[in-house]
Short mmCIF file of C-alpha atoms in Angstrom, two decimals:
data_model
loop_
_atom_site.label_atom_id
_atom_site.label_comp_id
_atom_site.label_asym_id
_atom_site.label_seq_id
_atom_site.Cartn_x
_atom_site.Cartn_y
_atom_site.Cartn_z
CA MET S 1 0.99 20.20 -7.22
CA THR S 2 -2.52 19.18 -7.14
CA PRO S 3 -4.24 15.46 -7.14
CA GLY S 4 -4.64 13.63 -10.71
CA PRO S 5 -8.10 13.04 -11.75
CA ARG S 6 -8.82 10.31 -9.58
CA ASN S 7 -6.68 11.02 -7.17
CA LEU S 8 -5.47 7.55 -7.26
CA ILE S 9 -2.07 5.76 -8.36
CA THR S 10 -4.08 4.99 -11.53
CA ASP S 11 -3.45 8.56 -12.28
CA VAL S 12 0.29 7.84 -12.87
CA PRO S 13 -0.27 6.67 -16.80
CA GLY S 14 -0.23 2.86 -17.86
CA LEU S 15 -1.36 1.94 -14.53
CA ARG S 16 -3.76 -0.26 -13.26
CA VAL S 17 -5.01 -1.82 -9.95
CA GLY S 18 -6.98 -4.71 -8.80
CA ASN S 19 -8.78 -5.79 -5.66
CA ALA S 20 -9.63 -9.24 -4.58
CA GLU S 21 -11.75 -10.06 -0.95
CA ASP S 22 -13.35 -12.47 1.16
CA HIS S 23 -15.30 -10.45 3.62
CA ASN S 24 -16.09 -13.66 5.62
CA LEU S 25 -12.32 -14.33 5.44
CA LYS S 26 -11.63 -10.87 6.13
CA SER S 27 -9.02 -10.97 3.88
CA GLY S 28 -8.12 -9.69 0.54
CA CYS S 29 -5.37 -8.99 -2.11
CA THR S 30 -4.29 -6.00 -4.29
CA VAL S 31 -2.40 -6.00 -7.71
CA VAL S 32 -0.71 -3.37 -9.40
CA THR S 33 0.36 -4.08 -12.83
CA ALA S 34 0.17 -2.16 -16.48
CA ASP S 35 0.49 -3.29 -19.84
CA GLN S 36 4.02 -2.84 -20.44
CA PRO S 37 6.74 -4.49 -17.77
CA PHE S 38 8.37 -1.32 -15.68
CA ILE S 39 11.51 -0.63 -13.22
CA ALA S 40 10.62 -1.29 -9.41
CA SER S 41 12.90 -0.96 -6.11
CA VAL S 42 11.95 -1.34 -2.94
CA HIS S 43 12.98 -0.32 0.90
CA VAL S 44 12.28 -1.96 4.52
CA MET S 45 12.10 -0.15 7.54
CA GLY S 46 9.87 -2.72 9.57
CA GLY S 47 11.62 -4.99 12.03
CA ALA S 48 8.96 -7.49 10.70
CA PRO S 49 8.39 -8.10 6.89
CA GLY S 50 6.84 -10.63 4.47
CA THR S 51 7.98 -10.79 1.39
CA ARG S 52 8.80 -12.78 -1.80
CA GLU S 53 10.96 -11.72 -4.78
CA THR S 54 12.03 -8.59 -2.92
CA ASP S 55 15.77 -9.35 -3.08
CA LEU S 56 15.50 -9.03 -6.95
CA LEU S 57 14.56 -5.44 -6.84
CA ALA S 58 17.92 -4.68 -5.13
CA PRO S 59 19.90 -1.83 -7.31
CA ASP S 60 22.64 -4.30 -8.05
CA LYS S 61 20.48 -7.51 -8.92
CA SER S 62 20.30 -8.23 -12.52
CA VAL S 63 16.30 -8.12 -13.33
CA SER S 64 14.81 -4.52 -13.49
CA GLU S 65 11.45 -4.82 -15.37
CA ILE S 66 8.69 -6.67 -13.47
CA ASP S 67 4.93 -7.66 -14.32
CA ALA S 68 3.55 -6.49 -11.13
CA LEU S 69 3.30 -6.05 -7.92
CA LEU S 70 1.18 -7.69 -4.72
CA LEU S 71 -0.17 -6.72 -1.04
CA SER S 72 -1.94 -9.03 0.30
CA GLY S 73 -3.18 -9.76 3.56
CA GLY S 74 -3.11 -13.63 4.95
CA SER S 75 0.56 -13.26 6.63
CA ALA S 76 2.77 -15.57 5.09
CA PHE S 77 -0.50 -17.50 3.74
CA GLY S 78 -1.22 -14.58 1.47
CA LEU S 79 2.43 -14.80 -0.23
CA ASP S 80 0.36 -17.44 -2.07
CA ALA S 81 -1.52 -14.86 -4.11
CA ALA S 82 1.60 -14.01 -5.95
CA SER S 83 0.96 -17.83 -7.58
CA GLY S 84 -2.54 -16.60 -8.90
CA VAL S 85 -0.91 -13.02 -10.43
CA VAL S 86 2.08 -15.24 -12.32
CA ASP S 87 -0.74 -17.27 -13.53
CA GLY S 88 -2.73 -14.69 -14.58
CA LEU S 89 0.21 -13.01 -16.75
CA ARG S 90 1.76 -16.59 -18.13
CA ALA S 91 -1.78 -16.62 -19.51
CA ALA S 92 -1.12 -13.74 -21.01
CA GLY S 93 1.79 -13.72 -21.88
CA ARG S 94 3.77 -11.93 -20.22
CA GLY S 95 7.28 -12.81 -17.90
CA TYR S 96 10.90 -11.89 -17.95
CA PRO S 97 12.25 -13.69 -21.09
CA VAL S 98 14.90 -16.71 -20.28
CA GLY S 99 15.22 -18.29 -23.35
CA SER S 100 12.08 -19.56 -25.32
CA ALA S 101 10.46 -19.61 -21.78
CA ARG S 102 9.36 -16.40 -19.90
CA VAL S 103 9.26 -16.29 -16.19
CA PRO S 104 6.56 -13.38 -15.06
CA ILE S 105 8.32 -11.76 -11.90
CA VAL S 106 5.94 -10.49 -9.57
CA PRO S 107 7.21 -9.61 -5.77
CA ALA S 108 4.59 -9.11 -2.97
CA ALA S 109 4.60 -7.94 0.53
CA ILE S 110 2.18 -9.30 3.43
CA LEU S 111 0.13 -7.70 6.33
CA PHE S 112 -1.07 -9.88 9.40
CA ASP S 113 -4.56 -9.95 9.65
CA LEU S 114 -5.17 -13.77 11.09
CA LEU S 115 -6.92 -12.61 14.16
CA ASN S 116 -9.38 -10.13 13.12
CA GLY S 117 -12.84 -11.79 13.34
CA GLY S 118 -12.82 -13.49 10.22
CA ASP S 119 -13.08 -17.09 9.31
CA LYS S 120 -9.96 -18.30 9.00
CA GLY S 121 -11.00 -22.10 8.89
CA TRP S 122 -9.80 -22.85 5.49
CA GLU S 123 -8.46 -26.35 4.28
CA GLN S 124 -7.14 -25.21 1.20
CA THR S 125 -5.61 -21.74 1.27
CA PRO S 126 -7.83 -19.30 -0.76
CA TYR S 127 -4.62 -16.79 -1.84
CA PRO S 128 -3.97 -18.01 -4.78
CA THR S 129 -7.59 -17.62 -6.03
CA LEU S 130 -7.65 -14.58 -5.04
CA GLY S 131 -4.29 -13.05 -6.52
CA ARG S 132 -5.91 -14.16 -9.91
CA ASP S 133 -8.90 -13.17 -9.18
CA ALA S 134 -7.10 -8.99 -8.23
CA PHE S 135 -4.89 -9.48 -11.16
CA GLU S 136 -7.73 -10.34 -13.97
CA THR S 137 -10.22 -7.11 -12.97
CA ALA S 138 -7.37 -4.94 -12.61
CA SER S 139 -8.28 -1.14 -13.99
CA ALA S 140 -7.58 2.24 -13.69
CA ASP S 141 -10.36 2.64 -11.01
CA PHE S 142 -10.62 0.68 -7.85
CA ALA S 143 -12.26 0.95 -4.47
CA ILE S 144 -10.87 2.07 -1.82
CA GLY S 145 -10.91 1.27 2.04
CA THR S 146 -12.17 -2.02 2.99
CA ALA S 147 -10.90 -3.52 -0.12
CA GLY S 148 -8.33 -5.62 -1.60
CA ALA S 149 -4.72 -6.10 0.76
CA GLY S 150 -7.01 -3.53 3.39
CA THR S 151 -10.08 -5.55 3.67
CA GLY S 152 -9.21 -6.86 7.04
CA ALA S 153 -6.56 -4.29 8.23
CA LEU S 154 -6.83 -2.59 11.83
CA THR S 155 -5.11 0.51 12.77
CA ALA S 156 -4.13 0.51 16.81
CA MET S 157 -7.54 2.68 17.37
CA LEU S 158 -9.82 2.02 14.22
CA LYS S 159 -9.97 -0.11 11.40
CA GLY S 160 -7.62 -0.06 8.68
CA GLY S 161 -7.76 -0.20 5.07
CA LEU S 162 -6.42 0.33 1.19
CA GLY S 163 -5.79 4.38 0.33
CA SER S 164 -4.60 6.06 -2.46
CA ALA S 165 -4.00 9.22 -4.07
CA SER S 166 -2.13 11.23 -6.19
CA LEU S 167 -0.49 14.20 -7.25
CA VAL S 168 0.60 16.13 -10.16
CA LEU S 169 3.89 18.13 -10.26
CA PRO S 170 4.59 21.35 -11.85
CA ASP S 171 6.21 19.92 -15.09
CA GLY S 172 3.58 17.44 -15.45
CA THR S 173 5.19 14.40 -13.76
CA SER S 174 2.47 12.25 -12.35
CA VAL S 175 3.07 10.77 -8.68
CA GLY S 176 0.68 8.51 -6.53
CA ALA S 177 0.81 6.09 -3.62
CA LEU S 178 -1.59 3.11 -2.68
CA ALA S 179 -1.15 1.12 0.86
CA ALA S 180 -2.95 -1.10 2.72
CA VAL S 181 -2.80 0.27 6.34
CA ASN S 182 -2.32 -2.17 9.03
CA PRO S 183 0.20 -0.50 11.54
CA LEU S 184 0.77 -0.99 15.12
CA GLY S 185 0.45 2.76 15.39
CA ALA S 186 -2.43 4.96 15.66
CA VAL S 187 -3.53 7.05 12.07
CA THR S 188 -5.64 9.28 14.25
CA THR S 189 -4.76 11.57 17.26
CA PRO S 190 -6.24 11.08 20.57
CA GLY S 191 -10.17 11.52 20.48
CA ASP S 192 -10.16 9.15 16.79
CA ARG S 193 -11.14 12.29 14.91
CA HIS S 194 -8.19 14.19 13.93
CA PHE S 195 -5.42 12.70 11.45
CA TYR S 196 -1.96 12.71 11.80
CA ALA S 197 -1.91 13.13 8.39
CA ALA S 198 -4.26 16.43 8.30
CA PRO S 199 -1.42 18.98 7.39
CA PHE S 200 -1.23 17.59 3.95
CA GLU S 201 -4.93 16.95 3.36
CA ILE S 202 -5.89 18.06 0.05
CA ASP S 203 -9.73 19.58 -0.55
CA ASP S 204 -11.33 17.51 2.09
CA GLU S 205 -9.97 13.95 1.08
CA PHE S 206 -9.99 12.82 4.49
CA GLY S 207 -12.90 14.98 6.33
CA GLY S 208 -11.54 18.06 6.34
CA LEU S 209 -11.03 18.25 10.02
CA GLY S 210 -7.21 19.85 10.04
CA PRO S 211 -4.83 19.14 12.55
CA ASP S 212 -5.58 18.39 16.24
CA PRO S 213 -4.91 21.71 17.66
CA ASN S 214 -3.46 19.74 20.61
CA SER S 215 0.07 19.63 21.53
CA GLY S 216 2.53 17.12 23.68
CA LEU S 217 0.92 14.48 21.07
CA GLY S 218 2.80 10.89 20.08
CA ARG S 219 2.78 10.09 24.15
CA ASN S 220 -0.32 8.31 24.39
CA LEU S 221 0.16 4.67 22.71
CA THR S 222 -3.29 3.28 23.45
CA SER S 223 -4.35 0.70 21.25
CA ARG S 224 -7.51 -0.95 21.01
CA LYS S 225 -5.89 -3.32 18.68
CA SER S 226 -3.39 -4.53 21.06
CA LYS S 227 -6.29 -5.28 23.54
CA ALA S 228 -8.19 -7.03 21.24
CA MET S 229 -5.42 -9.73 19.82
CA PHE S 230 -1.46 -9.00 19.90
CA GLU S 231 1.30 -6.36 19.19
CA ARG S 232 2.59 -8.23 16.77
CA GLY S 233 0.59 -8.39 14.51
CA ASN S 234 1.23 -5.01 12.19
CA THR S 235 2.32 -3.54 8.75
CA THR S 236 1.61 -0.71 6.53
CA ILE S 237 3.10 -2.09 3.05
CA ALA S 238 3.13 0.39 -0.17
CA VAL S 239 3.47 1.04 -3.65
CA VAL S 240 4.68 4.77 -4.65
CA ALA S 241 4.80 5.13 -8.42
CA THR S 242 5.58 7.69 -10.85
CA ASP S 243 5.46 8.32 -15.17
CA ALA S 244 8.89 10.27 -14.66
CA PRO S 245 11.76 8.13 -16.43
CA LEU S 246 13.75 6.34 -13.46
CA THR S 247 16.68 4.03 -13.15
CA LYS S 248 16.63 1.63 -10.73
CA PRO S 249 18.97 2.97 -8.15
CA GLN S 250 16.32 6.29 -8.49
CA CYS S 251 13.49 3.77 -7.66
CA HIS S 252 15.01 2.52 -4.75
CA ARG S 253 15.42 6.71 -3.59
CA MET S 254 12.13 7.23 -4.37
CA ALA S 255 11.23 4.66 -1.65
CA VAL S 256 13.65 5.58 0.78
CA ALA S 257 11.87 9.35 0.56
CA ALA S 258 8.15 7.54 0.84
CA HIS S 259 8.53 6.06 4.04
CA ASP S 260 8.86 9.63 5.49
CA GLY S 261 5.46 9.51 4.98
CA ILE S 262 4.58 6.66 7.12
CA ALA S 263 5.85 7.94 9.79
CA ARG S 264 4.13 11.37 9.38
CA ALA S 265 0.56 9.28 9.07
CA CYS S 266 1.38 6.35 11.67
CA ILE S 267 2.58 7.25 15.42
CA PRO S 268 4.61 5.05 16.10
CA ALA S 269 6.01 3.69 12.47
CA HIS S 270 8.42 1.42 11.44
CA SER S 271 8.50 -0.36 14.76
CA PRO S 272 10.00 -4.01 16.13
CA GLY S 273 6.50 -5.22 15.10
CA ASP S 274 5.87 -3.82 12.26
CA GLY S 275 7.03 -4.69 8.44
CA ASP S 276 6.54 -1.69 6.44
CA LEU S 277 7.69 -1.78 3.42
CA VAL S 278 7.41 1.07 0.03
CA PHE S 279 8.09 -0.49 -3.31
CA ALA S 280 8.74 2.56 -5.95
CA LEU S 281 8.31 1.92 -9.26
CA SER S 282 8.49 3.98 -12.53
CA THR S 283 6.79 3.74 -15.80
CA GLY S 284 9.14 6.11 -17.70
CA ASP S 285 12.24 4.64 -20.14
CA PRO S 286 15.70 4.29 -17.94
CA ALA S 287 17.37 4.68 -20.97
CA GLN S 288 16.00 8.50 -20.95
CA ALA S 289 16.81 9.00 -17.43
CA ASP S 290 19.47 11.17 -16.05
CA ALA S 291 20.78 13.40 -12.92
CA ALA S 292 16.77 13.96 -12.65
CA GLU S 293 16.73 17.13 -11.43
CA ASN S 294 13.41 16.85 -10.17
CA THR S 295 14.43 13.38 -8.25
CA PRO S 296 14.24 15.27 -5.12
CA LEU S 297 10.79 16.52 -5.73
CA ILE S 298 9.35 12.93 -7.15
CA GLY S 299 10.70 11.18 -3.56
CA HIS S 300 8.79 14.58 -1.48
CA ALA S 301 5.93 13.91 -3.85
CA ALA S 302 5.52 10.24 -2.81
CA ALA S 303 5.77 10.79 0.78
CA LEU S 304 2.99 13.66 0.56
CA CYS S 305 0.47 11.35 -1.32
CA LEU S 306 1.51 8.20 0.77
CA SER S 307 0.44 10.10 4.22
CA ARG S 308 -2.52 10.88 2.58
CA ALA S 309 -3.61 7.61 1.29
CA ILE S 310 -2.69 6.08 4.69
CA ALA S 311 -5.54 8.51 6.07
CA ARG S 312 -7.70 8.02 3.35
CA ALA S 313 -7.20 4.26 3.84
CA VAL S 314 -9.36 4.80 7.71
CA TYR S 315 -11.34 7.71 6.48
CA GLU S 316 -12.75 5.26 3.47
CA ALA S 317 -13.26 2.15 5.86
CA THR S 318 -16.70 0.56 6.15
CA ARG S 319 -18.34 -1.68 8.54
CA ALA S 320 -18.84 -5.13 8.51
CA PRO S 321 -20.24 -7.94 10.88
CA ASP S 322 -17.85 -9.43 13.55
CA ASP S 323 -15.32 -6.29 13.12
CA LEU S 324 -12.99 -6.04 16.24
CA LEU S 325 -12.19 -2.20 15.93
CA PRO S 326 -14.99 0.49 15.10
CA CYS S 327 -14.85 2.45 11.62
CA TRP S 328 -13.47 6.14 11.73
CA LYS S 329 -16.74 7.40 9.69
CA ASP S 330 -19.06 5.72 12.57
CA LEU S 331 -17.56 7.89 15.19
CA ASN S 332 -17.21 11.00 13.24
CA ALA S 333 -20.51 10.88 11.76
#
C-alpha cells in the first residue's frame, strides 16, 4: 500500500473537498462532496457527539445515497453550516428525489472551539455562509493544517487542525481519510516531539522523527488545553472514503474499523468528553458490491489513513494571533 498522488482523501476518484474559515473567529468548516451522490454510513464512539442527519446513515434506514458530508467547528452553532451546503446543492439542482422535489442530504458533525481565543461575539451566526463558501470552493486540492473545520482546533498539548492522508491498495483500490483534530487527548508523546501515530508514518509526512523510544507511554495525561479552557470542549471528527463498491452496511463496518486510527493517534480517545465520530463513504456502485474479499483490508487501510491524517493535522498547524496553545512546528523547528 502506498499513498496516492496527493496524499489526500481526494485521491479517491470523484471526491472534492472545500474549506472555509474565519481566522478572527478561529473557526471554520469543511465539506466533502462529489459530482454524484454516494453511499455513506457513520459510527460514533465519543460520549459527547454533536450531529445532524446521522440517524439516516444507519444500515437499516431507507436513505443510502447522500450529496455531501460536513465537518464544522462552532459546537451546536456549527451545525447551521449544513444549511449553507444545502443551499448550494439546491442551487446546483442536487438532492434526494421526492416526487417533483429534490432534498439535499448533508449529514454533519461538529467540534467544540468556542473558547479558543477567537472572537465569538457575532449577532448572527456566520456558519451558514461558511458552509456555502466551503461547498462552492470544493476541489481535488485543498489546504490542511489551520484550515476549514480544523482552524480553531486544539489537542491536549498543541494546536490541532485539519489533516488528510491516502493509500492505494495492491488491487488499485483507493482509500483516504480526512480529520478535524480537536481531542481531549494528546497526539504527541510527552515532550511534544514524537507522534503517537509515528509507526504508521510514510515518507516523512509529519516530520519523520520516528516513534518515541521511551516506554510506559500513556500514563502522563498532562493537558495544556484543560488548563486553558475546560475538559469537555473536545472531539475528533473524520471522514474515510474508498472507491471500492460497498453497501451501506459495509460502509458502516469501514467506519467502525477506522476508529482504531483515532485510538492509535490520540491518547486517550473516545472519552465521555469527546464526540469522536467517523463517517465512511463509497463512491463505487453498490450494485457491484459482494462479500468483498478486500473489505477487511479496506477497513484496515482506513484506520492507517486516519492515524496519519490526525498527525498531519497537528504537524501542519500554523501560528495565529491569540492562540492558546503552541504549534508543533514552533516547538520543533
